[in-house]
Amino acid sequence: MTPSHIHVPTDCHTVTEILSRVGDKWSVQVVVQLGGGSKRFNELRRAVGGISQRMLTLTLRGLERDGLVTRTVYPTIPPRVEYRLTELGCSLLKTVKALGSWAIENRQEILQARRRFDEATGTVVRSDAA
């Protein structure tokens, strides 16, 4: 049986689609930063190290489109724009924090498993960073 003949339930596609948004590197970091309250664009850019202006713009638009973030424009000169988590975004933050806690709690065990695997397979890996 070839992969094109495998039946994948519609719900799996939905989960994959949503996880690709909320699970990407930049979205997680933006959600965590907004967990502390609303922030302006440049505040977010400074807080999320290594993100380009374009990638932050795309990430915020995607999160806003998915109903996780709201964008508020204040009629000042120059205009002031703030981003904050919606109720849905706050519920995602709880899940992200739980996943982060799990990663921290299990980091050493994962690193040990990687070393055992690499030794058994003769794999050379540059870093064991989790």
PDB file of N, CA and C in Angstrom, residues 64-130:
ATOM      1  N   GLU A  64      -3.551  36.352  14.777  1.00  0.00           N
ATOM      2  CA  GLU A  64      -4.765  37.171  14.767  1.00  0.00           C
ATOM      3  C   GLU A  64      -5.854  36.498  13.928  1.00  0.00           C
ATOM      4  N   ARG A  65      -5.476  35.973  12.786  1.00  0.00           N
ATOM      5  CA  ARG A  65      -6.434  35.286  11.911  1.00  0.00           C
ATOM      6  C   ARG A  65      -7.074  34.096  12.611  1.00  0.00           C
ATOM      7  N   ASP A  66      -6.278  33.394  13.415  1.00  0.00           N
ATOM      8  CA  ASP A  66      -6.767  32.219  14.129  1.00  0.00           C
ATOM      9  C   ASP A  66      -7.498  32.569  15.418  1.00  0.00           C
ATOM     10  N   GLY A  67      -7.628  33.848  15.713  1.00  0.00           N
ATOM     11  CA  GLY A  67      -8.382  34.278  16.888  1.00  0.00           C
ATOM     12  C   GLY A  67      -7.625  34.156  18.200  1.00  0.00           C
ATOM     13  N   LEU A  68      -6.300  34.066  18.128  1.00  0.00           N
ATOM     14  CA  LEU A  68      -5.488  33.911  19.328  1.00  0.00           C
ATOM     15  C   LEU A  68      -4.954  35.236  19.849  1.00  0.00           C
ATOM     16  N   VAL A  69      -4.874  36.216  18.965  1.00  0.00           N
ATOM     17  CA  VAL A  69      -4.319  37.533  19.301  1.00  0.00           C
ATOM     18  C   VAL A  69      -5.235  38.606  18.741  1.00  0.00           C
ATOM     19  N   THR A  70      -5.370  39.687  19.479  1.00  0.00           N
ATOM     20  CA  THR A  70      -6.081  40.858  18.944  1.00  0.00           C
ATOM     21  C   THR A  70      -5.083  41.984  18.731  1.00  0.00           C
ATOM     22  N   ARG A  71      -5.374  42.773  17.733  1.00  0.00           N
ATOM     23  CA  ARG A  71      -4.546  43.929  17.377  1.00  0.00           C
ATOM     24  C   ARG A  71      -5.408  45.165  17.568  1.00  0.00           C
ATOM     25  N   THR A  72      -4.936  46.095  18.398  1.00  0.00           N
ATOM     26  CA  THR A  72      -5.683  47.323  18.655  1.00  0.00           C
ATOM     27  C   THR A  72      -4.852  48.506  18.191  1.00  0.00           C
ATOM     28  N   VAL A  73      -5.450  49.336  17.336  1.00  0.00           N
ATOM     29  CA  VAL A  73      -4.793  50.541  16.832  1.00  0.00           C
ATOM     30  C   VAL A  73      -5.383  51.740  17.563  1.00  0.00           C
ATOM     31  N   TYR A  74      -4.515  52.520  18.203  1.00  0.00           N
ATOM     32  CA  TYR A  74      -4.950  53.722  18.913  1.00  0.00           C
ATOM     33  C   TYR A  74      -4.714  54.931  18.015  1.00  0.00           C
ATOM     34  N   PRO A  75      -5.706  55.833  17.923  1.00  0.00           N
ATOM     35  CA  PRO A  75      -5.613  56.986  16.999  1.00  0.00           C
ATOM     36  C   PRO A  75      -4.713  58.093  17.546  1.00  0.00           C
ATOM     37  N   THR A  76      -3.435  57.806  17.619  1.00  0.00           N
ATOM     38  CA  THR A  76      -2.469  58.806  18.043  1.00  0.00           C
ATOM     39  C   THR A  76      -1.535  59.085  16.876  1.00  0.00           C
ATOM     40  N   ILE A  77      -0.685  60.080  17.026  1.00  0.00           N
ATOM     41  CA  ILE A  77       0.292  60.369  15.983  1.00  0.00           C
ATOM     42  C   ILE A  77       1.671  60.205  16.601  1.00  0.00           C
ATOM     43  N   PRO A  78       2.454  59.247  16.146  1.00  0.00           N
ATOM     44  CA  PRO A  78       2.088  58.201  15.187  1.00  0.00           C
ATOM     45  C   PRO A  78       1.142  57.190  15.830  1.00  0.00           C
ATOM     46  N   PRO A  79       0.441  56.417  15.003  1.00  0.00           N
ATOM     47  CA  PRO A  79      -0.504  55.443  15.553  1.00  0.00           C
ATOM     48  C   PRO A  79       0.209  54.460  16.482  1.00  0.00           C
ATOM     49  N   ARG A  80      -0.446  54.115  17.555  1.00  0.00           N
ATOM     50  CA  ARG A  80       0.077  53.139  18.508  1.00  0.00           C
ATOM     51  C   ARG A  80      -0.710  51.853  18.310  1.00  0.00           C
ATOM     52  N   VAL A  81       0.003  50.749  18.133  1.00  0.00           N
ATOM     53  CA  VAL A  81      -0.631  49.450  17.906  1.00  0.00           C
ATOM     54  C   VAL A  81      -0.177  48.504  19.012  1.00  0.00           C
ATOM     55  N   GLU A  82      -1.151  47.844  19.633  1.00  0.00           N
ATOM     56  CA  GLU A  82      -0.840  46.869  20.675  1.00  0.00           C
ATOM     57  C   GLU A  82      -1.447  45.520  20.323  1.00  0.00           C
ATOM     58  N   TYR A  83      -0.768  44.484  20.765  1.00  0.00           N
ATOM     59  CA  TYR A  83      -1.222  43.114  20.565  1.00  0.00           C
ATOM     60  C   TYR A  83      -1.441  42.490  21.931  1.00  0.00           C
ATOM     61  N   ARG A  84      -2.484  41.675  22.037  1.00  0.00           N
ATOM     62  CA  ARG A  84      -2.738  40.949  23.281  1.00  0.00           C
ATOM     63  C   ARG A  84      -3.397  39.627  22.949  1.00  0.00           C
ATOM     64  N   LEU A  85      -3.300  38.702  23.907  1.00  0.00           N
ATOM     65  CA  LEU A  85      -3.936  37.403  23.733  1.00  0.00           C
ATOM     66  C   LEU A  85      -5.442  37.529  23.921  1.00  0.00           C
ATOM     67  N   THR A  86      -6.181  36.800  23.125  1.00  0.00           N
ATOM     68  CA  THR A  86      -7.625  36.684  23.322  1.00  0.00           C
ATOM     69  C   THR A  86      -7.853  35.619  24.392  1.00  0.00           C
ATOM     70  N   GLU A  87      -9.094  35.376  24.719  1.00  0.00           N
ATOM     71  CA  GLU A  87      -9.414  34.302  25.660  1.00  0.00           C
ATOM     72  C   GLU A  87      -8.915  32.958  25.119  1.00  0.00           C
ATOM     73  N   LEU A  88      -9.102  32.756  23.819  1.00  0.00           N
ATOM     74  CA  LEU A  88      -8.615  31.528  23.186  1.00  0.00           C
ATOM     75  C   LEU A  88      -7.089  31.453  23.271  1.00  0.00           C
ATOM     76  N   GLY A  89      -6.424  32.578  23.044  1.00  0.00           N
ATOM     77  CA  GLY A  89      -4.970  32.629  23.155  1.00  0.00           C
ATOM     78  C   GLY A  89      -4.494  32.321  24.563  1.00  0.00           C
ATOM     79  N   CYS A  90      -5.231  32.805  25.569  1.00  0.00           N
ATOM     80  CA  CYS A  90      -4.882  32.512  26.968  1.00  0.00           C
ATOM     81  C   CYS A  90      -5.016  31.022  27.261  1.00  0.00           C
ATOM     82  N   SER A  91      -6.013  30.382  26.655  1.00  0.00           N
ATOM     83  CA  SER A  91      -6.160  28.936  26.863  1.00  0.00           C
ATOM     84  C   SER A  91      -4.994  28.186  26.207  1.00  0.00           C
ATOM     85  N   LEU A  92      -4.522  28.686  25.074  1.00  0.00           N
ATOM     86  CA  LEU A  92      -3.340  28.092  24.435  1.00  0.00           C
ATOM     87  C   LEU A  92      -2.111  28.292  25.315  1.00  0.00           C
ATOM     88  N   LEU A  93      -1.995  29.456  25.929  1.00  0.00           N
ATOM     89  CA  LEU A  93      -0.850  29.736  26.795  1.00  0.00           C
ATOM     90  C   LEU A  93      -0.753  28.713  27.920  1.00  0.00           C
ATOM     91  N   LYS A  94      -1.889  28.331  28.482  1.00  0.00           N
ATOM     92  CA  LYS A  94      -1.881  27.314  29.546  1.00  0.00           C
ATOM     93  C   LYS A  94      -1.279  26.008  29.036  1.00  0.00           C
ATOM     94  N   THR A  95      -1.652  25.624  27.827  1.00  0.00           N
ATOM     95  CA  THR A  95      -1.145  24.390  27.231  1.00  0.00           C
ATOM     96  C   THR A  95       0.348  24.512  26.925  1.00  0.00           C
ATOM     97  N   VAL A  96       0.757  25.658  26.407  1.00  0.00           N
ATOM     98  CA  VAL A  96       2.171  25.888  26.099  1.00  0.00           C
ATOM     99  C   VAL A  96       3.009  25.831  27.371  1.00  0.00           C
ATOM    100  N   LYS A  97       2.506  26.436  28.445  1.00  0.00           N
ATOM    101  CA  LYS A  97       3.233  26.395  29.722  1.00  0.00           C
ATOM    102  C   LYS A  97       3.350  24.963  30.229  1.00  0.00           C
ATOM    103  N   ALA A  98       2.278  24.194  30.099  1.00  0.00           N
ATOM    104  CA  ALA A  98       2.314  22.794  30.536  1.00  0.00           C
ATOM    105  C   ALA A  98       3.330  22.007  29.718  1.00  0.00           C
ATOM    106  N   LEU A  99       3.369  22.228  28.423  1.00  0.00           N
ATOM    107  CA  LEU A  99       4.325  21.538  27.564  1.00  0.00           C
ATOM    108  C   LEU A  99       5.749  21.964  27.913  1.00  0.00           C
ATOM    109  N   GLY A 100       5.941  23.250  28.183  1.00  0.00           N
ATOM    110  CA  GLY A 100       7.256  23.739  28.593  1.00  0.00           C
ATOM    111  C   GLY A 100       7.709  23.103  29.892  1.00  0.00           C
ATOM    112  N   SER A 101       6.800  22.983  30.848  1.00  0.00           N
ATOM    113  CA  SER A 101       7.128  22.337  32.120  1.00  0.00           C
ATOM    114  C   SER A 101       7.510  20.883  31.905  1.00  0.00           C
ATOM    115  N   TRP A 102       6.765  20.203  31.038  1.00  0.00           N
ATOM    116  CA  TRP A 102       7.071  18.811  30.727  1.00  0.00           C
ATOM    117  C   TRP A 102       8.480  18.698  30.137  1.00  0.00           C
ATOM    118  N   ALA A 103       8.820  19.609  29.210  1.00  0.00           N
ATOM    119  CA  ALA A 103      10.139  19.575  28.574  1.00  0.00           C
ATOM    120  C   ALA A 103      11.247  19.780  29.605  1.00  0.00           C
ATOM    121  N   ILE A 104      11.054  20.710  30.503  1.00  0.00           N
ATOM    122  CA  ILE A 104      12.059  20.972  31.541  1.00  0.00           C
ATOM    123  C   ILE A 104      12.193  19.766  32.474  1.00  0.00           C
ATOM    124  N   GLU A 105      11.071  19.217  32.897  1.00  0.00           N
ATOM    125  CA  GLU A 105      11.084  18.067  33.810  1.00  0.00           C
ATOM    126  C   GLU A 105      11.751  16.841  33.189  1.00  0.00           C
ATOM    127  N   ASN A 106      11.636  16.685  31.880  1.00  0.00           N
ATOM    128  CA  ASN A 106      12.120  15.477  31.215  1.00  0.00           C
ATOM    129  C   ASN A 106      13.379  15.684  30.385  1.00  0.00           C
ATOM    130  N   ARG A 107      13.973  16.854  30.450  1.00  0.00           N
ATOM    131  CA  ARG A 107      15.130  17.174  29.619  1.00  0.00           C
ATOM    132  C   ARG A 107      16.271  16.177  29.814  1.00  0.00           C
ATOM    133  N   GLN A 108      16.650  15.908  31.054  1.00  0.00           N
ATOM    134  CA  GLN A 108      17.775  15.009  31.305  1.00  0.00           C
ATOM    135  C   GLN A 108      17.511  13.603  30.775  1.00  0.00           C
ATOM    136  N   GLU A 109      16.302  13.114  30.975  1.00  0.00           N
ATOM    137  CA  GLU A 109      15.961  11.784  30.475  1.00  0.00           C
ATOM    138  C   GLU A 109      16.033  11.732  28.949  1.00  0.00           C
ATOM    139  N   ILE A 110      15.583  12.786  28.305  1.00  0.00           N
ATOM    140  CA  ILE A 110      15.633  12.857  26.841  1.00  0.00           C
ATOM    141  C   ILE A 110      17.087  12.916  26.364  1.00  0.00           C
ATOM    142  N   LEU A 111      17.908  13.731  27.029  1.00  0.00           N
ATOM    143  CA  LEU A 111      19.322  13.816  26.650  1.00  0.00           C
ATOM    144  C   LEU A 111      20.017  12.463  26.810  1.00  0.00           C
ATOM    145  N   GLN A 112      19.702  11.746  27.890  1.00  0.00           N
ATOM    146  CA  GLN A 112      20.283  10.421  28.096  1.00  0.00           C
ATOM    147  C   GLN A 112      19.834   9.454  27.005  1.00  0.00           C
ATOM    148  N   ALA A 113      18.557   9.507  26.651  1.00  0.00           N
ATOM    149  CA  ALA A 113      18.043   8.636  25.591  1.00  0.00           C
ATOM    150  C   ALA A 113      18.733   8.947  24.263  1.00  0.00           C
ATOM    151  N   ARG A 114      18.948  10.209  23.985  1.00  0.00           N
ATOM    152  CA  ARG A 114      19.649  10.587  22.750  1.00  0.00           C
ATOM    153  C   ARG A 114      21.065  10.034  22.739  1.00  0.00           C
ATOM    154  N   ARG A 115      21.760  10.167  23.863  1.00  0.00           N
ATOM    155  CA  ARG A 115      23.132   9.650  23.934  1.00  0.00           C
ATOM    156  C   ARG A 115      23.159   8.136  23.723  1.00  0.00           C
ATOM    157  N   ARG A 116      22.241   7.420  24.372  1.00  0.00           N
ATOM    158  CA  ARG A 116      22.177   5.962  24.201  1.00  0.00           C
ATOM    159  C   ARG A 116      21.909   5.603  22.737  1.00  0.00           C
ATOM    160  N   PHE A 117      20.971   6.299  22.129  1.00  0.00           N
ATOM    161  CA  PHE A 117      20.634   6.044  20.733  1.00  0.00           C
ATOM    162  C   PHE A 117      21.839   6.322  19.841  1.00  0.00           C
ATOM    163  N   ASP A 118      22.472   7.481  20.033  1.00  0.00           N
ATOM    164  CA  ASP A 118      23.617   7.859  19.205  1.00  0.00           C
ATOM    165  C   ASP A 118      24.765   6.864  19.357  1.00  0.00           C
ATOM    166  N   GLU A 119      25.006   6.410  20.597  1.00  0.00           N
ATOM    167  CA  GLU A 119      26.059   5.415  20.824  1.00  0.00           C
ATOM    168  C   GLU A 119      25.722   4.091  20.141  1.00  0.00           C
ATOM    169  N   ALA A 120      24.462   3.678  20.233  1.00  0.00           N
ATOM    170  CA  ALA A 120      24.047   2.402  19.651  1.00  0.00           C
ATOM    171  C   ALA A 120      24.076   2.432  18.123  1.00  0.00           C
ATOM    172  N   THR A 121      23.810   3.579  17.546  1.00  0.00           N
ATOM    173  CA  THR A 121      23.747   3.670  16.086  1.00  0.00           C
ATOM    174  C   THR A 121      25.005   4.262  15.470  1.00  0.00           C
ATOM    175  N   GLY A 122      25.920   4.734  16.324  1.00  0.00           N
ATOM    176  CA  GLY A 122      27.147   5.347  15.804  1.00  0.00           C
ATOM    177  C   GLY A 122      26.898   6.715  15.205  1.00  0.00           C
ATOM    178  N   THR A 123      25.817   7.329  15.595  1.00  0.00           N
ATOM    179  CA  THR A 123      25.468   8.652  15.087  1.00  0.00           C
ATOM    180  C   THR A 123      26.310   9.719  15.762  1.00  0.00           C
ATOM    181  N   VAL A 124      26.796  10.663  14.985  1.00  0.00           N
ATOM    182  CA  VAL A 124      27.545  11.795  15.530  1.00  0.00           C
ATOM    183  C   VAL A 124      26.643  13.015  15.436  1.00  0.00           C
ATOM    184  N   VAL A 125      26.353  13.612  16.581  1.00  0.00           N
ATOM    185  CA  VAL A 125      25.492  14.794  16.640  1.00  0.00           C
ATOM    186  C   VAL A 125      26.304  15.929  17.219  1.00  0.00           C
ATOM    187  N   ARG A 126      26.169  17.125  16.625  1.00  0.00           N
ATOM    188  CA  ARG A 126      26.953  18.270  17.076  1.00  0.00           C
ATOM    189  C   ARG A 126      26.551  18.767  18.458  1.00  0.00           C
ATOM    190  N   SER A 127      25.271  18.675  18.799  1.00  0.00           N
ATOM    191  CA  SER A 127      24.817  19.229  20.071  1.00  0.00           C
ATOM    192  C   SER A 127      23.721  18.354  20.663  1.00  0.00           C
ATOM    193  N   ASP A 128      23.665  18.298  21.981  1.00  0.00           N
ATOM    194  CA  ASP A 128      22.597  17.597  22.687  1.00  0.00           C
ATOM    195  C   ASP A 128      21.553  18.556  23.196  1.00  0.00           C
ATOM    196  N   ALA A 129      21.538  19.766  22.685  1.00  0.00           N
ATOM    197  CA  ALA A 129      20.567  20.766  23.179  1.00  0.00           C
ATOM    198  C   ALA A 129      19.152  20.281  22.939  1.00  0.00           C
ATOM    199  N   ALA A 130      18.342  20.428  23.962  1.00  0.00           N
ATOM    200  CA  ALA A 130      16.930  20.011  23.851  1.00  0.00           C
ATOM    201  C   ALA A 130      16.085  21.146  23.387  1.00  0.00           C
TER     202      ALA A 130
END
